[in-house]
mmCIF file of C-alpha atoms in Angstrom:
data_model
loop_
_atom_site.group_PDB
_atom_site.id
_atom_site.type_symbol
_atom_site.label_atom_id
_atom_site.label_comp_id
_atom_site.label_asym_id
_atom_site.label_seq_id
_atom_site.Cartn_x
_atom_site.Cartn_y
_atom_site.Cartn_z
ATOM 1 C CA MET A 23 -8.528 9.405 13.314
ATOM 2 C CA ASN A 24 -7.779 13.086 13.770
ATOM 3 C CA ASP A 25 -11.300 14.527 13.494
ATOM 4 C CA ALA A 26 -10.112 18.049 12.709
ATOM 5 C CA SER A 27 -8.231 17.108 9.539
ATOM 6 C CA ARG A 28 -9.658 13.628 8.803
ATOM 7 C CA SER A 29 -6.127 12.287 8.765
ATOM 8 C CA LEU A 30 -4.651 8.975 9.900
ATOM 9 C CA HIS A 31 -1.201 8.446 11.405
ATOM 10 C CA VAL A 32 0.098 5.201 9.908
ATOM 11 C CA GLY A 33 3.293 3.247 10.346
ATOM 12 C CA VAL A 34 5.252 0.263 9.082
ATOM 13 C CA ALA A 35 7.298 -2.007 11.338
ATOM 14 C CA GLN A 36 10.047 -3.299 9.055
ATOM 15 C CA PHE A 37 11.849 -6.237 10.656
ATOM 16 C CA ALA A 38 13.084 -9.810 10.163
ATOM 17 C CA SER A 39 11.170 -12.867 11.352
ATOM 18 C CA ASP A 40 12.576 -16.260 12.348
ATOM 19 C CA CYS A 41 11.158 -19.038 10.185
ATOM 20 C CA GLY A 42 9.366 -21.603 12.327
ATOM 21 C CA ASN A 43 9.775 -19.679 15.594
ATOM 22 C CA PRO A 44 6.457 -17.904 16.256
ATOM 23 C CA ASP A 45 7.124 -17.385 19.970
ATOM 24 C CA VAL A 46 10.284 -15.372 19.245
ATOM 25 C CA ASN A 47 8.414 -13.492 16.533
ATOM 26 C CA LEU A 48 5.596 -12.781 18.996
ATOM 27 C CA ASP A 49 8.040 -10.906 21.236
ATOM 28 C CA ARG A 50 9.255 -8.901 18.241
ATOM 29 C CA HIS A 51 5.685 -7.907 17.445
ATOM 30 C CA LEU A 52 5.109 -6.793 21.024
ATOM 31 C CA HIS A 53 8.241 -4.634 20.751
ATOM 32 C CA TRP A 54 7.127 -2.966 17.517
ATOM 33 C CA ILE A 55 3.572 -2.497 18.788
ATOM 34 C CA ALA A 56 5.004 -0.650 21.788
ATOM 35 C CA GLU A 57 7.186 1.467 19.483
ATOM 36 C CA GLY A 58 4.181 2.301 17.332
ATOM 37 C CA GLN A 59 2.174 3.331 20.364
ATOM 38 C CA LYS A 60 5.018 5.565 21.572
ATOM 39 C CA ALA A 61 4.927 7.285 18.164
ATOM 40 C CA ASN A 62 1.122 7.720 18.388
ATOM 41 C CA VAL A 63 0.577 5.540 15.331
ATOM 42 C CA GLU A 64 -3.077 4.691 14.663
ATOM 43 C CA LEU A 65 -2.477 1.875 12.160
ATOM 44 C CA LEU A 66 0.707 -0.227 12.230
ATOM 45 C CA VAL A 67 1.493 -2.649 9.392
ATOM 46 C CA CYS A 68 3.870 -5.622 9.746
ATOM 47 C CA PRO A 69 5.301 -7.683 6.854
ATOM 48 C CA GLU A 70 3.771 -10.758 5.234
ATOM 49 C CA LEU A 71 3.926 -13.920 7.405
ATOM 50 C CA SER A 72 5.507 -11.802 10.132
ATOM 51 C CA LEU A 73 4.582 -14.221 12.941
ATOM 52 C CA VAL A 74 6.070 -17.303 11.277
ATOM 53 C CA GLY A 75 8.698 -16.169 8.773
ATOM 54 C CA HIS A 76 9.131 -16.912 5.079
ATOM 55 C CA HIS A 77 7.813 -20.464 4.852
ATOM 56 C CA GLY A 78 8.371 -23.581 2.804
ATOM 57 C CA SER A 79 6.766 -26.926 3.497
ATOM 58 C CA GLU A 80 8.489 -27.570 6.810
ATOM 59 C CA GLN A 81 6.569 -26.827 10.010
ATOM 60 C CA ILE A 82 3.475 -25.406 8.298
ATOM 61 C CA ILE A 83 1.210 -27.630 10.373
ATOM 62 C CA ALA A 84 3.131 -26.881 13.573
ATOM 63 C CA ASP A 85 3.137 -23.109 13.000
ATOM 64 C CA ALA A 86 -0.424 -22.701 11.704
ATOM 65 C CA MET A 87 -2.884 -20.808 13.902
ATOM 66 C CA ARG A 88 -6.618 -20.550 14.126
ATOM 67 C CA ARG A 89 -8.090 -17.094 14.511
ATOM 68 C CA ASP A 90 -8.571 -17.644 18.250
ATOM 69 C CA ASP A 91 -4.944 -18.710 18.800
ATOM 70 C CA PRO A 92 -3.630 -17.351 22.150
ATOM 71 C CA ARG A 93 -0.754 -15.578 20.383
ATOM 72 C CA LEU A 94 -3.116 -13.598 18.164
ATOM 73 C CA VAL A 95 -5.291 -12.898 21.202
ATOM 74 C CA GLU A 96 -2.248 -11.606 23.108
ATOM 75 C CA LEU A 97 -1.226 -9.327 20.255
ATOM 76 C CA ALA A 98 -4.779 -8.053 19.850
ATOM 77 C CA ALA A 99 -4.893 -7.188 23.548
ATOM 78 C CA ALA A 100 -1.557 -5.358 23.283
ATOM 79 C CA THR A 101 -2.682 -3.142 20.394
ATOM 80 C CA GLY A 102 -5.339 -1.291 22.390
ATOM 81 C CA GLU A 103 -6.931 1.367 20.192
ATOM 82 C CA MET A 104 -4.139 1.139 17.612
ATOM 83 C CA GLY A 105 -4.880 -1.111 14.662
ATOM 84 C CA CYS A 106 -2.133 -3.600 13.824
ATOM 85 C CA VAL A 107 -1.799 -5.752 10.695
ATOM 86 C CA VAL A 108 0.120 -9.011 11.259
ATOM 87 C CA GLY A 109 0.891 -11.976 8.997
ATOM 88 C CA PHE A 110 0.425 -15.634 9.958
ATOM 89 C CA ILE A 111 -0.431 -19.093 8.616
ATOM 90 C CA GLU A 112 -4.128 -19.662 9.178
ATOM 91 C CA GLU A 113 -5.515 -23.144 9.713
ATOM 92 C CA GLY A 114 -8.957 -22.989 8.158
ATOM 93 C CA PRO A 115 -11.766 -25.522 7.926
ATOM 94 C CA ALA A 116 -11.079 -28.980 6.472
ATOM 95 C CA ALA A 117 -7.371 -28.805 7.389
ATOM 96 C CA GLN A 118 -6.593 -26.175 4.748
ATOM 97 C CA TYR A 119 -3.708 -23.758 5.317
ATOM 98 C CA TYR A 120 -3.619 -20.148 4.174
ATOM 99 C CA ASN A 121 -1.076 -17.364 3.917
ATOM 100 C CA ALA A 122 -3.148 -14.868 5.888
ATOM 101 C CA THR A 123 -3.013 -11.395 7.368
ATOM 102 C CA ALA A 124 -5.134 -10.143 10.264
ATOM 103 C CA LEU A 125 -6.200 -6.700 11.417
ATOM 104 C CA LEU A 126 -6.039 -6.603 15.220
ATOM 105 C CA ARG A 127 -7.601 -3.835 17.315
ATOM 106 C CA ASP A 128 -9.374 -3.332 20.643
ATOM 107 C CA GLY A 129 -8.489 -6.817 21.806
ATOM 108 C CA ARG A 130 -10.023 -8.610 18.816
ATOM 109 C CA VAL A 131 -9.187 -10.049 15.437
ATOM 110 C CA ARG A 132 -11.231 -7.605 13.382
ATOM 111 C CA TYR A 133 -10.601 -8.872 9.846
ATOM 112 C CA VAL A 134 -8.600 -11.566 8.030
ATOM 113 C CA HIS A 135 -7.502 -11.670 4.396
ATOM 114 C CA ARG A 136 -6.269 -14.905 2.827
ATOM 115 C CA LYS A 137 -3.730 -14.482 0.028
ATOM 116 C CA ILE A 138 -5.332 -15.261 -3.333
ATOM 117 C CA ASN A 139 -2.539 -14.943 -5.881
ATOM 118 C CA LEU A 140 -0.045 -17.442 -4.471
ATOM 119 C CA ALA A 141 3.406 -16.869 -5.960
ATOM 120 C CA HIS A 142 4.577 -19.983 -7.808
ATOM 121 C CA TYR A 143 7.384 -18.811 -10.072
ATOM 122 C CA GLY A 144 11.074 -18.027 -9.869
ATOM 123 C CA LEU A 145 12.291 -19.103 -6.416
ATOM 124 C CA LEU A 146 8.757 -18.974 -4.995
ATOM 125 C CA ASP A 147 6.565 -22.041 -4.561
ATOM 126 C CA GLU A 148 3.643 -21.049 -2.326
ATOM 127 C CA GLY A 149 1.183 -22.872 -4.541
ATOM 128 C CA LYS A 150 2.656 -26.179 -3.341
ATOM 129 C CA TYR A 151 1.878 -25.491 0.314
ATOM 130 C CA PHE A 152 -1.014 -23.063 0.729
ATOM 131 C CA SER A 153 -4.639 -23.011 -0.352
ATOM 132 C CA PRO A 154 -5.647 -19.816 -2.185
ATOM 133 C CA GLY A 155 -8.057 -17.349 -0.649
ATOM 134 C CA ARG A 156 -11.386 -16.912 -2.429
ATOM 135 C CA THR A 157 -12.654 -13.434 -1.566
ATOM 136 C CA VAL A 158 -11.660 -9.785 -1.899
ATOM 137 C CA ASP A 159 -13.160 -7.441 0.674
ATOM 138 C CA THR A 160 -12.338 -4.403 2.804
ATOM 139 C CA ALA A 161 -12.193 -3.491 6.501
ATOM 140 C CA ASP A 162 -13.505 -0.257 7.981
ATOM 141 C CA LEU A 163 -11.019 1.654 10.123
ATOM 142 C CA ASP A 164 -13.326 4.620 10.708
ATOM 143 C CA GLU A 165 -15.878 6.697 8.824
ATOM 144 C CA ASP A 166 -13.407 7.815 6.142
ATOM 145 C CA TRP A 167 -10.785 5.105 6.011
ATOM 146 C CA ARG A 168 -11.675 1.721 4.546
ATOM 147 C CA MET A 169 -8.706 -0.612 4.145
ATOM 148 C CA ALA A 170 -8.000 -2.887 1.193
ATOM 149 C CA LEU A 171 -5.698 -5.562 2.606
ATOM 150 C CA LEU A 172 -3.904 -7.488 -0.157
ATOM 151 C CA ILE A 173 -0.829 -9.658 0.366
ATOM 152 C CA CYS A 174 2.243 -9.257 -1.862
ATOM 153 C CA ALA A 175 1.510 -10.973 -5.221
ATOM 154 C CA ASP A 176 -2.201 -10.191 -4.836
ATOM 155 C CA VAL A 177 -1.489 -6.694 -6.149
ATOM 156 C CA TRP A 178 0.367 -8.131 -9.151
ATOM 157 C CA ASN A 179 -3.072 -9.194 -10.332
ATOM 158 C CA PRO A 180 -4.656 -5.804 -11.174
ATOM 159 C CA ALA A 181 -8.141 -7.333 -11.216
ATOM 160 C CA LEU A 182 -7.900 -8.065 -7.483
ATOM 161 C CA THR A 183 -6.824 -4.516 -6.679
ATOM 162 C CA ASN A 184 -9.613 -3.107 -8.840
ATOM 163 C CA LEU A 185 -12.129 -5.264 -6.952
ATOM 164 C CA ALA A 186 -10.838 -3.997 -3.615
ATOM 165 C CA PHE A 187 -11.299 -0.385 -4.658
ATOM 166 C CA ALA A 188 -14.711 -1.202 -6.123
ATOM 167 C CA HIS A 189 -15.612 -2.395 -2.613
ATOM 168 C CA GLY A 190 -14.948 1.162 -1.435
ATOM 169 C CA ALA A 191 -11.352 1.053 -0.216
ATOM 170 C CA THR A 192 -9.726 4.402 0.526
ATOM 171 C CA VAL A 193 -6.287 3.061 1.545
ATOM 172 C CA LEU A 194 -4.316 0.112 0.146
ATOM 173 C CA VAL A 195 -2.334 -1.946 2.674
ATOM 174 C CA CYS A 196 0.124 -4.457 1.259
ATOM 175 C CA PRO A 197 2.305 -6.647 3.513
ATOM 176 C CA VAL A 198 5.021 -8.381 1.468
ATOM 177 C CA ASN A 199 8.011 -10.731 1.653
ATOM 178 C CA SER A 200 9.951 -9.408 -1.328
ATOM 179 C CA GLY A 201 13.408 -10.799 -2.001
ATOM 180 C CA VAL A 202 15.829 -9.391 -4.536
ATOM 181 C CA GLU A 203 16.327 -12.778 -6.206
ATOM 182 C CA ALA A 204 12.700 -13.988 -6.033
ATOM 183 C CA VAL A 205 11.695 -13.651 -9.693
ATOM 184 C CA GLY A 206 15.004 -13.569 -11.570
ATOM 185 C CA VAL A 207 17.995 -11.357 -12.224
ATOM 186 C CA GLU A 208 16.297 -9.598 -15.137
ATOM 187 C CA PHE A 209 13.367 -8.523 -12.960
ATOM 188 C CA ASP A 210 14.075 -5.607 -10.623
ATOM 189 C CA ASN A 211 11.880 -6.306 -7.580
ATOM 190 C CA PRO A 212 12.603 -3.047 -5.692
ATOM 191 C CA ALA A 213 11.905 -0.932 -8.791
ATOM 192 C CA GLY A 214 8.805 -2.999 -9.504
ATOM 193 C CA TRP A 215 7.356 -2.306 -6.071
ATOM 194 C CA THR A 216 8.111 1.399 -6.344
ATOM 195 C CA LEU A 217 6.221 1.537 -9.634
ATOM 196 C CA THR A 218 3.353 -0.658 -8.404
ATOM 197 C CA MET A 219 2.599 1.330 -5.256
ATOM 198 C CA GLN A 220 2.821 4.682 -7.038
ATOM 199 C CA PHE A 221 0.643 3.415 -9.896
ATOM 200 C CA TYR A 222 -2.218 2.183 -7.718
ATOM 201 C CA SER A 223 -2.206 5.263 -5.496
ATOM 202 C CA THR A 224 -2.249 7.551 -8.520
ATOM 203 C CA MET A 225 -4.824 5.530 -10.452
ATOM 204 C CA TYR A 226 -7.296 5.103 -7.586
ATOM 205 C CA GLY A 227 -6.603 8.247 -5.573
ATOM 206 C CA ALA A 228 -5.763 6.371 -2.383
ATOM 207 C CA PRO A 229 -2.715 6.196 -0.122
ATOM 208 C CA GLY A 230 -0.688 2.983 -0.223
ATOM 209 C CA ILE A 231 1.235 1.269 2.576
ATOM 210 C CA MET A 232 3.772 -1.427 1.671
ATOM 211 C CA ALA A 233 5.492 -3.367 4.483
ATOM 212 C CA ASN A 234 8.470 -5.534 3.514
ATOM 213 C CA ARG A 235 10.757 -7.539 5.792
ATOM 214 C CA VAL A 236 14.564 -7.521 5.979
ATOM 215 C CA GLY A 237 17.261 -10.145 6.461
ATOM 216 C CA SER A 238 17.744 -13.330 4.450
ATOM 217 C CA ASP A 239 16.037 -16.714 4.330
ATOM 218 C CA LYS A 240 15.907 -19.693 1.928
ATOM 219 C CA GLY A 241 18.252 -18.109 -0.608
ATOM 220 C CA LEU A 242 16.399 -14.787 -0.675
ATOM 221 C CA THR A 243 17.705 -11.389 0.397
ATOM 222 C CA PHE A 244 14.837 -9.254 1.662
ATOM 223 C CA TRP A 245 15.590 -5.693 0.705
ATOM 224 C CA GLY A 246 13.259 -3.715 2.984
ATOM 225 C CA GLY A 247 12.223 -0.519 1.234
ATOM 226 C CA SER A 248 8.843 -0.332 2.980
ATOM 227 C CA ARG A 249 6.974 2.813 2.025
ATOM 228 C CA ILE A 250 3.954 5.020 2.520
ATOM 229 C CA VAL A 251 2.567 6.762 -0.567
ATOM 230 C CA ASP A 252 -0.061 9.509 -0.666
ATOM 231 C CA ALA A 253 -3.226 9.687 -2.772
ATOM 232 C CA PHE A 254 -1.348 11.359 -5.648
ATOM 233 C CA GLY A 255 1.342 8.657 -5.798
ATOM 234 C CA ARG A 256 3.958 10.720 -3.954
ATOM 235 C CA GLU A 257 6.215 8.822 -1.565
ATOM 236 C CA LEU A 258 5.862 10.243 1.940
ATOM 237 C CA VAL A 259 8.508 8.011 3.531
ATOM 238 C CA VAL A 260 10.653 5.078 2.380
ATOM 239 C CA ALA A 261 12.578 2.731 4.676
ATOM 240 C CA GLY A 262 16.144 1.588 4.192
ATOM 241 C CA ASP A 263 17.360 -2.013 4.276
ATOM 242 C CA GLY A 264 17.433 -2.483 8.063
ATOM 243 C CA GLU A 265 14.942 -2.838 10.873
ATOM 244 C CA GLU A 266 13.053 0.376 11.562
ATOM 245 C CA LEU A 267 9.709 2.011 12.170
ATOM 246 C CA ILE A 268 8.547 4.487 9.538
ATOM 247 C CA THR A 269 5.485 6.680 9.953
ATOM 248 C CA ALA A 270 3.522 9.278 8.023
ATOM 249 C CA VAL A 271 0.201 11.068 8.192
ATOM 250 C CA ILE A 272 -2.226 10.344 5.352
ATOM 251 C CA ASP A 273 -4.894 12.950 4.695
ATOM 252 C CA PHE A 274 -8.416 12.119 3.549
ATOM 253 C CA ASP A 275 -8.769 15.557 1.976
ATOM 254 C CA ARG A 276 -6.037 14.464 -0.458
ATOM 255 C CA VAL A 277 -8.130 11.402 -1.331
ATOM 256 C CA ARG A 278 -11.145 13.616 -2.008
ATOM 257 C CA ARG A 279 -9.140 15.968 -4.202
ATOM 258 C CA SER A 280 -7.343 13.193 -6.110
ATOM 259 C CA ARG A 281 -10.565 11.346 -6.871
ATOM 260 C CA GLN A 282 -12.207 14.537 -8.066
ATOM 261 C CA LEU A 283 -9.361 15.196 -10.494
ATOM 262 C CA LEU A 284 -8.993 11.591 -11.706
ATOM 263 C CA PRO A 285 -12.324 9.747 -11.160
ATOM 264 C CA THR A 286 -11.169 6.194 -11.892
ATOM 265 C CA LEU A 287 -13.494 4.698 -9.305
ATOM 266 C CA ARG A 288 -16.487 6.803 -10.317
ATOM 267 C CA ASP A 289 -16.120 5.836 -13.965
ATOM 268 C CA SER A 290 -15.527 2.127 -13.422
ATOM 269 C CA ASP A 291 -18.387 0.182 -14.979
ATOM 270 C CA LEU A 292 -18.744 -3.043 -13.008
ATOM 271 C CA ALA A 293 -21.747 -4.170 -15.031
ATOM 272 C CA LEU A 294 -19.742 -3.885 -18.258
ATOM 273 C CA VAL A 295 -16.748 -5.665 -16.736
ATOM 274 C CA HIS A 296 -19.017 -8.447 -15.479
ATOM 275 C CA ALA A 297 -20.751 -8.811 -18.841
ATOM 276 C CA GLU A 298 -17.499 -8.879 -20.800
ATOM 277 C CA THR A 299 -15.843 -11.275 -18.362
ATOM 278 C CA THR A 300 -18.822 -13.612 -18.611
ATOM 279 C CA ARG A 301 -18.744 -13.378 -22.405
ATOM 280 C CA LEU A 302 -15.018 -14.139 -22.445
ATOM 281 C CA LEU A 303 -15.418 -17.126 -20.124
ATOM 282 C CA ASN A 304 -18.181 -18.537 -22.292
ATOM 283 C CA LYS A 305 -16.032 -18.013 -25.381
ATOM 284 C CA LEU A 306 -13.058 -19.769 -23.802
ATOM 285 C CA ARG A 307 -15.214 -22.695 -22.696
ATOM 286 C CA SER A 308 -16.713 -23.139 -26.143
ATOM 287 C CA SER A 309 -13.436 -22.970 -28.062
ATOM 288 C CA PRO A 310 -11.009 -25.905 -27.816
ATOM 289 C CA GLU A 311 -8.142 -23.530 -28.574
ATOM 290 C CA GLY A 312 -9.256 -20.986 -25.980
ATOM 291 C CA ARG A 313 -10.036 -18.292 -28.572
#
């Protein structure tokens, strides 16, 4: 963090991953980590499942990694003081497999988020292969910056994003694998992500970082378009459709000002939400028709 201005230099490494070839993908990560360090990036975000590629059922067991996997350890050592967010398949307890993303820094795996809202619609069938995550939390980057790390479809469930900000997040980080054809021809994925990232940043007064991949895999064309949005919902930088590193400086003073003007977080009433959610659940359980 730049102590004088309380800012953070962030970046997105937008690139393609080879499905089922984590060793090749490891080398690509080392390349982009080096590029981020050359650019003096303090937090670098890679796309969803960046170490293993867009996955179906094949090779999930072979490609899955525990948190102490030597490849994650090698990447963590390479990051140095720069934080780096990477995607992988995590093998958890009881032989359960998760679409996961890790924050690496100072030679360690500092935090892991398991994708909760597994996409199981259109051309997407994650629910057949992965177990869902069960918790929403945040990771401290420094005194000002607390990261909400949500994976792709997680942010299409507004309740999960609201929980992350209720936990005190001041920046939203969203690695994705978004293909043009994923949902259907009537649904504009690129426009949807533009709207989603601007909405959350504006609503919660927090910068947003979206990291998409490029290339094609399993009938999907990944359109890139990674972006960094400020605390007022303004796009600071947007990537094209090829491999590239984009960077921007996010300013905590903008977070302070935005949240003073639009105090969504201050005025959120968790006790009311909890009470009404409990009441609704009880109502649904007691009614055979769900009403």
